[in-house]
């Protein structure tokens, strides 16, 4: 059931706080490419996050991380093992 | 050779178990995810409480838990957190990151958690944005057995018997997030609110705790103690009235955090140099001076030390881990935190005449935590291990002890600190526990423990030692762990050993 006054939760940070996202993306750009996943995997991860109940205002409530940063790193895993 | 003298014949007071207390606030992932995941979670739980976390905490013998804040306490309205969960009010936790608080963890869940942990309860009530009626009714809801509408409501919500509230905080940080009050104003408010906090059971009176000073605000202590304890105004019967109703002041809360690089520009928990290490230790050790000085003021108003100095928020405060919500205060925990915990607890033990409780901030996932979680995973921090190594001190008698040969060390002139901290206690069964810290990150120390008369027959020891920035991660959770320590010689009068650099060690002697 949809509730009209329900707070939209499943947004990425870039949709919630453009300014903070900007500084986060500068940080993401500065990370060594070898440590990062490719664009396809990155998008796959973020698509899964956007369907997930744990995503609140761009942040995964399972780990407290902004998923745009957590998702880019090869070494990182979804705390609930949802990423492929 | 350094000498640690322990006089087992001179007991200096009881180390209240509450000195090893914990704090859990509605902040970041402390309560939600860290402790409470709800009954339907895929994470194994009992009535919504994570089983792994509760089991690990039980090993620490948590004596008391403070809840729901912190700053959150003064914007918490208890009625939002009772009744069927689906109808509980959602609010924005404006203090901590604007997160939606769905109130699924409320009064009943708090007591359920304390029952699972087997610990005492410390509820911090809302003075800053609440009302006298609200606080009065919450206490009635929790602790009364009378036939009243409020108690009926509790029964309807599934709890027949009253709970026990051991400690009640009347406001929190009322000098700051709890209302920005001057001390005399707060003390007046405390008296007004306290009047309506009733004891519903005289054999289980609630111990009342006033909002105390922030760090070295000695004026706060002076004014609040004087106004609460001495200013009788036109009511000379104030003292006997309080005594009869058992509503007198039991504690004054002191808050003190260790920020090695200042409150504004904080460094990361895992990235620091030698100078950062000694700055941290120096600032943590400053709690000794704070207790002395606040204690001296309290002595003037309360010479029999009936009012405890409750250090109900303390610990390290670093920058949040990169990429995490900065208002969630999620930080890693290294050997640096272990030594801060070790030296602080030794200092608290030595001041057990005045320090009746402390609550490290916080239990899970926030600041200097015992436990970190990430989804289904859990990791025990170096601080957790120190609490476990010290648990014999709970309710034991403090013994006279001192170290001959302390050196003052550090990398910067302004931040020098003693190299060794220690305390010793004797339990009812006669076991002596000595907890010793070597603050130096480079120098080991030859040491001999010397007792007054005791000839040790049974000695065992454990140690926590590693590189200064060593820490446990979800992928590598056992980098820092407690190990048995056997490299000692038992002598006629004590024990000889070498204390490794950057270490916490516990001896148990009989
Ligand atoms: S649990 Fe996994 S899928 Fe869900 S928001 Fe967090 S990282 Fe994304």
XYZ file of C-alpha atoms and ligand atoms in Angstrom:
602
model
C 0.000 0.000 0.000
C 1.263 3.493 -0.764
C 1.008 6.252 1.831
C 0.743 9.757 0.403
C 2.742 11.346 3.187
C 5.410 8.727 3.249
C 8.902 10.126 3.234
C 10.749 9.122 0.070
C 13.600 7.055 1.402
C 15.181 5.255 -1.451
C 17.135 8.053 -3.010
C 20.815 8.214 -3.630
C 22.804 10.975 -2.016
C 23.025 12.932 -5.266
C 19.252 13.317 -5.139
C 19.140 14.215 -1.463
C 22.076 16.489 -0.817
C 23.764 17.757 -3.959
C 26.387 19.723 -2.069
C 27.532 16.829 0.086
C 27.407 14.530 -2.937
C 29.691 16.924 -4.768
C 32.372 16.588 -2.108
C 31.833 12.833 -2.024
C 32.245 12.580 -5.793
C 35.455 14.604 -5.672
C 36.673 12.057 -3.141
C 35.478 9.154 -5.320
C 37.308 10.605 -8.334
C 40.502 10.814 -6.330
C 40.487 7.088 -5.526
C 42.934 4.952 -7.488
C 41.109 3.366 -10.464
C 42.534 -0.054 -9.600
C 40.612 -0.024 -6.341
C 37.311 0.734 -8.003
C 34.770 -1.451 -9.737
C 33.809 -0.779 -13.361
C 30.791 1.277 -14.396
C 28.590 -1.742 -15.038
C 29.137 -3.268 -11.611
C 28.781 0.155 -9.975
C 25.415 0.707 -11.620
C 24.276 -2.818 -10.768
C 25.159 -2.276 -7.127
C 23.402 1.077 -6.899
C 20.308 -0.296 -8.671
C 20.071 -3.006 -6.015
C 20.512 -0.431 -3.269
C 17.696 1.647 -4.713
C 15.352 -1.284 -4.347
C 16.492 -2.026 -0.805
C 14.661 -1.207 2.430
C 17.931 -0.381 4.134
C 18.578 2.639 1.902
C 17.618 5.886 3.629
C 18.597 9.258 2.157
C 21.489 7.809 0.203
C 22.806 5.940 3.190
C 22.721 2.229 3.901
C 21.350 1.804 7.394
C 23.058 -1.594 7.617
C 26.529 -0.041 7.684
C 26.014 3.748 7.891
C 27.824 4.295 4.561
C 26.766 6.405 1.655
C 26.223 3.722 -0.954
C 27.675 5.789 -3.784
C 31.029 5.505 -2.015
C 30.651 2.036 -0.588
C 29.534 0.680 -3.947
C 32.523 1.978 -5.904
C 35.168 0.092 -3.957
C 36.095 -3.404 -5.131
C 36.865 -4.559 -1.591
C 33.498 -3.529 -0.195
C 30.574 -5.854 0.195
C 26.911 -5.255 0.853
C 26.434 -5.829 4.586
C 23.393 -7.953 3.791
C 25.011 -9.758 0.820
C 22.566 -8.359 -1.702
C 25.022 -7.241 -4.356
C 25.716 -9.784 -7.100
C 63.126 -1.868 37.550
C 59.762 -0.283 38.333
C 58.048 -1.444 41.489
C 54.299 -1.722 41.888
C 53.518 -1.831 45.612
C 50.173 -3.341 46.511
C 49.071 -3.289 50.131
C 46.514 -6.043 50.338
C 45.849 -5.100 53.969
C 44.571 -1.628 53.145
C 41.158 -1.631 51.486
C 40.227 1.833 50.321
C 36.561 1.490 49.453
C 34.325 -0.417 47.110
C 34.708 -0.176 43.331
C 31.049 -0.030 42.435
C 30.235 -2.316 39.519
C 28.523 0.675 37.882
C 31.954 2.175 37.131
C 31.933 -0.311 34.243
C 28.595 0.982 32.930
C 27.527 1.480 29.332
C 25.558 4.049 27.372
C 23.253 3.504 24.386
C 21.687 6.494 22.675
C 19.311 6.776 19.748
C 22.227 7.883 17.621
C 23.460 6.492 14.317
C 23.482 2.695 14.430
C 23.846 2.234 18.181
C 20.299 1.121 18.990
C 18.926 0.349 15.529
C 21.052 -2.234 13.659
C 23.642 -2.360 16.463
C 21.391 -3.752 19.177
C 17.822 -3.834 17.952
C 16.968 -5.330 14.575
C 13.312 -6.192 15.171
C 11.649 -9.563 15.544
C 11.393 -10.138 11.780
C 15.049 -9.593 11.010
C 17.098 -12.256 9.269
C 19.729 -11.575 11.949
C 19.190 -14.035 14.828
C 17.473 -12.166 17.630
C 15.486 -12.587 20.800
C 12.511 -10.255 20.900
C 14.270 -8.051 18.365
C 17.640 -7.832 20.189
C 20.596 -9.166 18.201
C 21.695 -12.378 19.807
C 25.369 -12.035 18.816
C 25.674 -8.569 20.332
C 23.768 -9.385 23.520
C 25.801 -12.573 24.026
C 29.071 -10.665 23.625
C 27.918 -7.942 26.019
C 26.909 -10.513 28.610
C 30.563 -11.574 28.753
C 31.380 -8.090 30.027
C 28.878 -8.341 32.902
C 27.418 -4.970 31.914
C 26.370 -3.552 35.300
C 24.131 -0.701 34.146
C 22.870 0.798 30.898
C 22.060 4.457 30.338
C 19.351 5.296 27.783
C 17.893 7.003 25.607
C 20.513 9.788 25.475
C 22.553 11.961 25.521
C 21.252 14.930 23.659
C 18.456 12.729 22.325
C 17.051 12.401 25.868
C 15.955 16.015 25.935
C 13.925 15.677 22.774
C 12.546 12.241 23.595
C 8.871 11.945 24.434
C 8.288 8.552 25.967
C 4.689 8.205 24.800
C 5.975 8.033 21.210
C 7.689 4.749 22.075
C 4.884 2.672 23.615
C 1.921 0.754 22.224
C 1.661 -1.192 18.972
C 4.726 -0.556 16.850
C 2.802 0.158 13.668
C 1.066 3.103 15.293
C 4.090 4.572 16.999
C 4.874 8.093 15.948
C 7.715 8.679 13.536
C 9.944 11.644 14.240
C 13.084 13.181 12.837
C 16.101 12.746 15.054
C 17.207 16.341 14.534
C 20.159 16.035 16.882
C 21.767 13.124 15.101
C 21.698 13.287 11.331
C 17.995 13.927 10.690
C 17.320 10.193 10.586
C 13.717 9.027 10.784
C 13.160 7.594 14.248
C 10.284 5.154 14.132
C 10.242 4.624 17.895
C 10.169 0.851 17.493
C 12.667 0.734 20.357
C 10.939 2.351 23.328
C 10.419 1.848 27.043
C 9.366 -1.812 26.872
C 12.240 -2.678 24.547
C 14.765 -0.920 26.792
C 13.733 -2.984 29.794
C 13.700 -6.132 27.671
C 17.314 -5.391 26.684
C 18.337 -4.784 30.293
C 16.650 -8.013 31.333
C 18.565 -9.893 28.645
C 21.822 -8.267 29.758
C 20.995 -8.743 33.441
C 21.935 -5.130 34.179
C 20.625 -2.193 36.182
C 18.661 0.541 34.435
C 19.527 4.193 34.036
C 16.828 6.196 32.278
C 17.708 9.753 31.322
C 14.482 11.746 31.314
C 13.604 14.846 29.324
C 13.830 18.124 31.203
C 14.881 20.309 28.263
C 11.800 20.016 26.048
C 9.461 17.980 28.231
C 7.181 18.830 31.103
C 7.024 17.957 34.758
C 3.836 16.002 34.065
C 5.506 14.009 31.281
C 8.422 12.987 33.501
C 6.127 12.263 36.426
C 3.910 10.009 34.323
C 6.817 8.177 32.716
C 8.139 7.268 36.162
C 4.653 6.170 37.164
C 4.314 4.104 33.973
C 7.612 2.366 34.597
C 7.606 1.830 38.336
C 4.127 1.988 39.846
C 1.911 -0.926 40.736
C -1.114 1.176 41.609
C -4.511 1.071 39.969
C -4.158 4.169 37.843
C -4.859 5.000 34.195
C -1.152 5.251 33.396
C -0.373 1.886 34.968
C -3.385 0.353 33.242
C -1.914 1.567 29.973
C 1.341 -0.267 30.713
C -0.576 -3.432 31.491
C -2.529 -3.075 28.269
C 0.795 -2.779 26.466
C 1.851 -6.143 27.815
C 3.694 -5.521 31.073
C 1.939 -6.419 34.311
C 4.660 -5.888 36.889
C 6.438 -2.582 37.318
C 10.049 -2.420 36.242
C 12.871 -1.172 38.381
C 14.449 2.134 37.466
C 17.730 2.202 39.344
C 18.887 5.630 38.196
C 17.010 8.541 36.684
C 18.824 11.393 34.966
C 16.874 14.625 35.352
C 17.948 16.372 32.157
C 21.165 15.907 30.215
C 23.837 18.485 29.372
C 21.475 21.203 30.504
C 24.306 23.678 29.910
C 24.171 22.764 26.189
C 21.904 20.603 24.028
C 19.614 20.051 27.020
C 18.464 23.657 27.206
C 21.458 26.048 27.394
C 20.644 26.931 30.987
C 22.820 28.796 33.453
C 23.631 26.570 36.448
C 21.369 28.302 38.983
C 18.437 28.120 36.586
C 19.060 24.436 35.925
C 19.403 23.649 39.622
C 16.034 25.322 40.256
C 14.482 23.285 37.452
C 16.068 20.127 38.837
C 14.436 20.763 42.197
C 11.059 21.339 40.611
C 11.165 18.221 38.420
C 12.672 16.072 41.157
C 9.793 16.922 43.483
C 7.419 15.134 41.112
C 9.601 12.105 40.459
C 7.935 9.810 42.971
C 9.226 6.645 44.535
C 6.494 4.082 44.158
C 8.404 1.534 46.163
C 10.355 2.622 49.207
C 12.565 -0.412 49.256
C 13.562 0.387 45.662
C 13.942 4.169 45.560
C 15.105 5.742 42.327
C 18.557 7.293 42.489
C 18.431 10.769 40.995
C 21.200 12.202 38.876
C 21.540 15.893 38.087
C 23.057 17.207 34.885
C 26.633 18.033 35.812
C 29.588 19.885 34.390
C 31.150 19.695 30.967
C 34.877 19.085 31.456
C 36.443 21.722 33.677
C 33.358 23.882 34.269
C 33.903 24.042 38.020
C 31.434 26.891 38.435
C 28.641 24.581 37.262
C 29.505 22.055 39.961
C 29.704 24.720 42.645
C 26.391 26.396 41.811
C 24.409 23.232 41.125
C 25.645 21.423 44.252
C 25.054 24.504 46.391
C 21.574 25.206 45.019
C 20.383 21.626 45.175
C 21.890 20.692 48.532
C 22.196 23.873 50.551
C 19.663 26.426 49.419
C 16.720 25.589 51.651
C 14.937 28.882 50.876
C 11.896 29.242 53.066
C 11.492 25.496 53.548
C 13.716 24.419 56.436
C 12.085 20.990 56.415
C 13.578 20.316 52.964
C 16.215 17.873 54.251
C 14.039 15.608 56.367
C 11.314 15.726 53.741
C 13.775 14.448 51.121
C 15.146 11.883 53.496
C 11.711 10.555 54.322
C 10.724 10.316 50.670
C 14.192 9.150 49.600
C 14.337 11.742 46.876
C 17.746 13.221 47.653
C 20.445 13.728 45.040
C 22.496 10.597 44.292
C 24.736 11.770 41.506
C 26.115 14.646 39.491
C 26.943 13.756 35.885
C 30.331 14.756 34.478
C 30.913 14.594 30.716
C 34.413 14.491 29.349
C 35.541 13.321 25.903
C 39.070 12.846 24.643
C 39.583 14.825 21.438
C 43.299 14.639 20.710
C 43.163 17.295 18.000
C 40.400 19.481 19.401
C 36.655 19.343 18.994
C 36.436 20.900 15.538
C 39.159 19.321 13.408
C 39.147 15.712 14.398
C 41.537 13.136 12.988
C 40.646 9.593 12.069
C 40.603 6.834 14.672
C 43.146 4.774 12.752
C 45.452 7.460 11.341
C 47.718 9.199 13.811
C 51.377 9.560 14.604
C 53.436 9.260 17.761
C 52.590 12.824 18.814
C 48.876 12.072 18.281
C 49.203 9.032 20.500
C 50.687 10.988 23.411
C 48.270 13.894 22.938
C 45.442 11.386 23.259
C 46.890 9.790 26.394
C 47.603 13.155 28.018
C 44.083 14.367 27.355
C 42.518 11.124 28.549
C 44.589 11.203 31.749
C 43.279 14.722 32.453
C 40.129 13.052 33.818
C 42.174 12.481 37.005
C 42.522 16.227 37.585
C 38.860 16.777 36.721
C 37.724 14.227 39.291
C 40.045 15.705 41.920
C 38.870 19.258 41.373
C 35.161 18.589 40.958
C 35.506 16.216 43.909
C 37.010 18.961 46.089
C 34.037 21.222 45.336
C 31.625 18.374 46.014
C 33.417 17.597 49.298
C 32.491 21.050 50.590
C 28.788 20.427 50.001
C 28.744 16.691 50.555
C 31.614 15.727 52.876
C 30.314 12.187 53.320
C 30.448 11.543 49.572
C 26.834 10.443 49.326
C 26.546 12.112 45.932
C 28.505 10.294 43.266
C 30.357 11.959 40.442
C 28.810 9.982 37.586
C 31.049 10.178 34.524
C 28.107 9.198 32.370
C 29.708 10.159 29.050
C 33.380 9.582 28.394
C 35.672 8.151 25.749
C 37.490 9.043 22.551
C 35.869 11.149 19.860
C 37.474 11.009 16.440
C 36.311 11.855 12.909
C 33.615 9.548 11.546
C 34.856 6.812 9.233
C 35.133 8.134 5.650
C 31.988 7.665 3.594
C 29.721 7.204 6.615
C 27.136 9.699 7.780
C 29.196 12.216 9.793
C 26.407 12.616 12.361
C 26.361 8.898 13.086
C 29.682 9.154 14.939
C 30.874 5.783 13.710
C 34.586 5.348 14.349
C 37.087 2.521 14.357
C 38.827 1.489 17.545
C 42.549 0.738 17.915
C 45.104 -0.040 20.611
C 44.992 3.705 21.274
C 41.387 3.291 22.432
C 42.384 0.250 24.475
C 44.950 2.281 26.389
C 42.516 5.182 26.868
C 40.002 2.720 28.308
C 42.676 1.052 30.418
C 44.056 4.199 31.987
C 40.617 5.802 32.459
C 39.219 2.757 34.248
C 42.307 2.613 36.464
C 41.773 6.280 37.345
C 38.066 5.708 38.052
C 38.904 2.751 40.314
C 41.308 4.893 42.317
C 38.590 7.508 42.820
C 35.876 5.038 43.726
C 35.011 6.995 46.862
C 33.604 9.783 44.676
C 33.076 8.132 41.278
C 30.041 5.903 41.738
C 29.238 5.218 38.086
C 30.609 5.814 34.612
C 29.053 5.111 31.217
C 31.396 4.913 28.264
C 30.091 6.468 25.044
C 28.830 4.259 23.546
C 28.018 0.561 23.635
C 27.757 -0.277 19.905
C 28.739 1.500 16.646
C 29.098 4.980 18.151
C 32.313 6.685 19.341
C 34.463 4.446 21.566
C 32.315 1.374 21.113
C 32.634 -2.128 22.527
C 31.234 -3.652 19.363
C 30.983 -2.677 15.687
C 28.389 -4.199 13.389
C 27.861 -4.239 9.661
C 24.728 -6.063 8.644
C 25.057 -9.588 9.974
C 28.682 -9.186 10.974
C 29.982 -8.147 14.323
C 33.463 -7.329 15.531
C 34.763 -6.887 19.078
C 36.952 -3.833 19.555
C 40.139 -3.465 21.615
C 38.047 -1.441 24.091
C 35.727 -4.429 24.520
C 38.704 -6.567 25.461
C 39.863 -4.100 28.094
C 36.420 -4.046 29.717
C 36.517 -7.808 29.825
C 40.017 -7.861 31.306
C 38.910 -5.457 34.064
C 35.633 -7.072 35.029
C 36.993 -8.616 38.261
C 37.199 -5.095 39.666
C 33.408 -4.821 39.665
C 32.240 -4.618 43.296
C 35.705 -5.539 44.583
C 37.548 -3.529 47.244
C 40.136 -1.061 45.990
C 43.578 -1.753 47.408
C 46.231 0.816 48.212
C 48.792 0.726 45.393
C 51.435 2.892 43.782
C 54.291 2.648 41.325
C 57.850 3.585 42.159
C 59.729 4.576 39.002
C 57.063 6.310 36.921
C 58.525 8.319 34.068
C 56.835 11.196 32.316
C 56.908 10.651 28.560
C 55.582 12.172 25.323
C 56.557 13.607 21.944
C 55.607 17.256 22.581
C 56.381 19.485 25.593
C 52.746 20.310 26.268
C 51.593 16.709 26.175
C 53.533 14.618 28.651
C 51.985 11.775 30.534
C 52.954 9.120 33.073
C 54.183 5.942 31.395
C 52.390 3.557 33.766
C 48.835 3.487 35.101
C 47.536 0.831 37.445
C 44.970 -0.123 40.036
C 44.420 -3.147 42.231
C 41.458 -4.650 44.024
C 40.545 -7.654 46.099
C 37.361 -9.621 45.505
C 35.294 -11.299 48.189
C 36.898 -14.660 47.420
C 40.337 -13.167 48.129
C 41.500 -12.899 44.491
C 43.626 -9.827 43.911
C 43.337 -8.242 40.471
C 45.935 -5.753 39.246
C 45.418 -3.996 35.925
C 48.478 -2.269 34.508
C 48.994 -0.138 31.389
C 52.228 0.694 29.616
C 51.528 3.898 27.718
C 54.905 3.983 25.974
C 54.724 2.923 22.338
C 58.417 2.125 22.168
C 59.738 1.106 25.583
C 58.949 -2.036 27.494
C 59.247 -1.811 31.283
C 60.793 -4.239 33.743
C 58.443 -4.406 36.667
C 58.002 -6.134 39.972
C 54.756 -6.348 41.890
C 55.416 -6.348 45.635
C 52.734 -7.214 48.167
C 52.771 -6.152 51.816
C 52.645 -9.693 53.206
C 51.069 -11.966 50.654
C 53.153 -14.759 49.236
C 51.532 -15.501 45.900
C 50.583 -19.111 45.292
C 48.470 -18.869 42.170
C 49.213 -16.269 39.519
C 47.662 -15.953 36.100
C 47.711 -13.119 33.644
C 46.284 -11.929 30.337
C 47.605 -9.316 27.963
C 46.388 -7.080 25.152
C 49.224 -5.703 23.083
C 49.880 -4.767 19.472
C 51.003 -1.872 17.283
C 49.548 1.477 18.325
C 47.092 1.643 15.413
C 46.213 -2.069 15.276
C 42.490 -2.701 15.072
C 39.937 -5.347 14.229
C 37.949 -5.301 11.005
C 35.064 -7.352 9.692
C 37.454 -9.194 7.398
C 40.112 -9.569 10.038
C 38.398 -9.559 13.421
C 41.167 -11.036 15.583
C 44.129 -8.746 14.991
C 43.844 -7.369 18.522
C 42.849 -10.027 20.994
C 43.479 -11.029 24.572
C 46.182 -13.611 25.082
C 47.396 -15.530 28.048
C 50.561 -13.991 29.512
C 52.979 -16.460 31.035
C 56.285 -14.629 30.873
C 56.578 -13.827 34.579
C 58.377 -15.145 37.649
C 56.638 -15.599 40.960
C 58.839 -14.409 43.833
C 58.521 -14.592 47.606
C 56.725 -11.268 47.758
C 55.201 -10.838 44.347
C 55.686 -11.207 40.604
C 58.452 -10.088 38.209
C 57.870 -9.511 34.527
C 58.514 -7.251 31.574
C 55.570 -5.137 30.539
C 55.658 -4.787 26.736
C 55.286 -1.366 25.149
C 51.712 -0.373 24.298
C 50.014 -2.962 26.456
C 47.274 -3.637 28.965
C 47.863 -6.488 31.356
C 45.756 -8.085 34.073
C 47.188 -10.181 36.884
C 45.038 -12.380 39.075
C 46.847 -13.380 42.244
C 45.875 -15.524 45.173
S 21.916 -3.473 2.462
Fe 23.132 -3.705 0.604
S 21.688 -3.353 -1.047
Fe 20.755 -2.559 0.818
S 21.314 -0.389 0.835
Fe 22.846 -1.492 2.028
S 24.491 -1.916 0.563
Fe 22.654 -1.395 -0.629
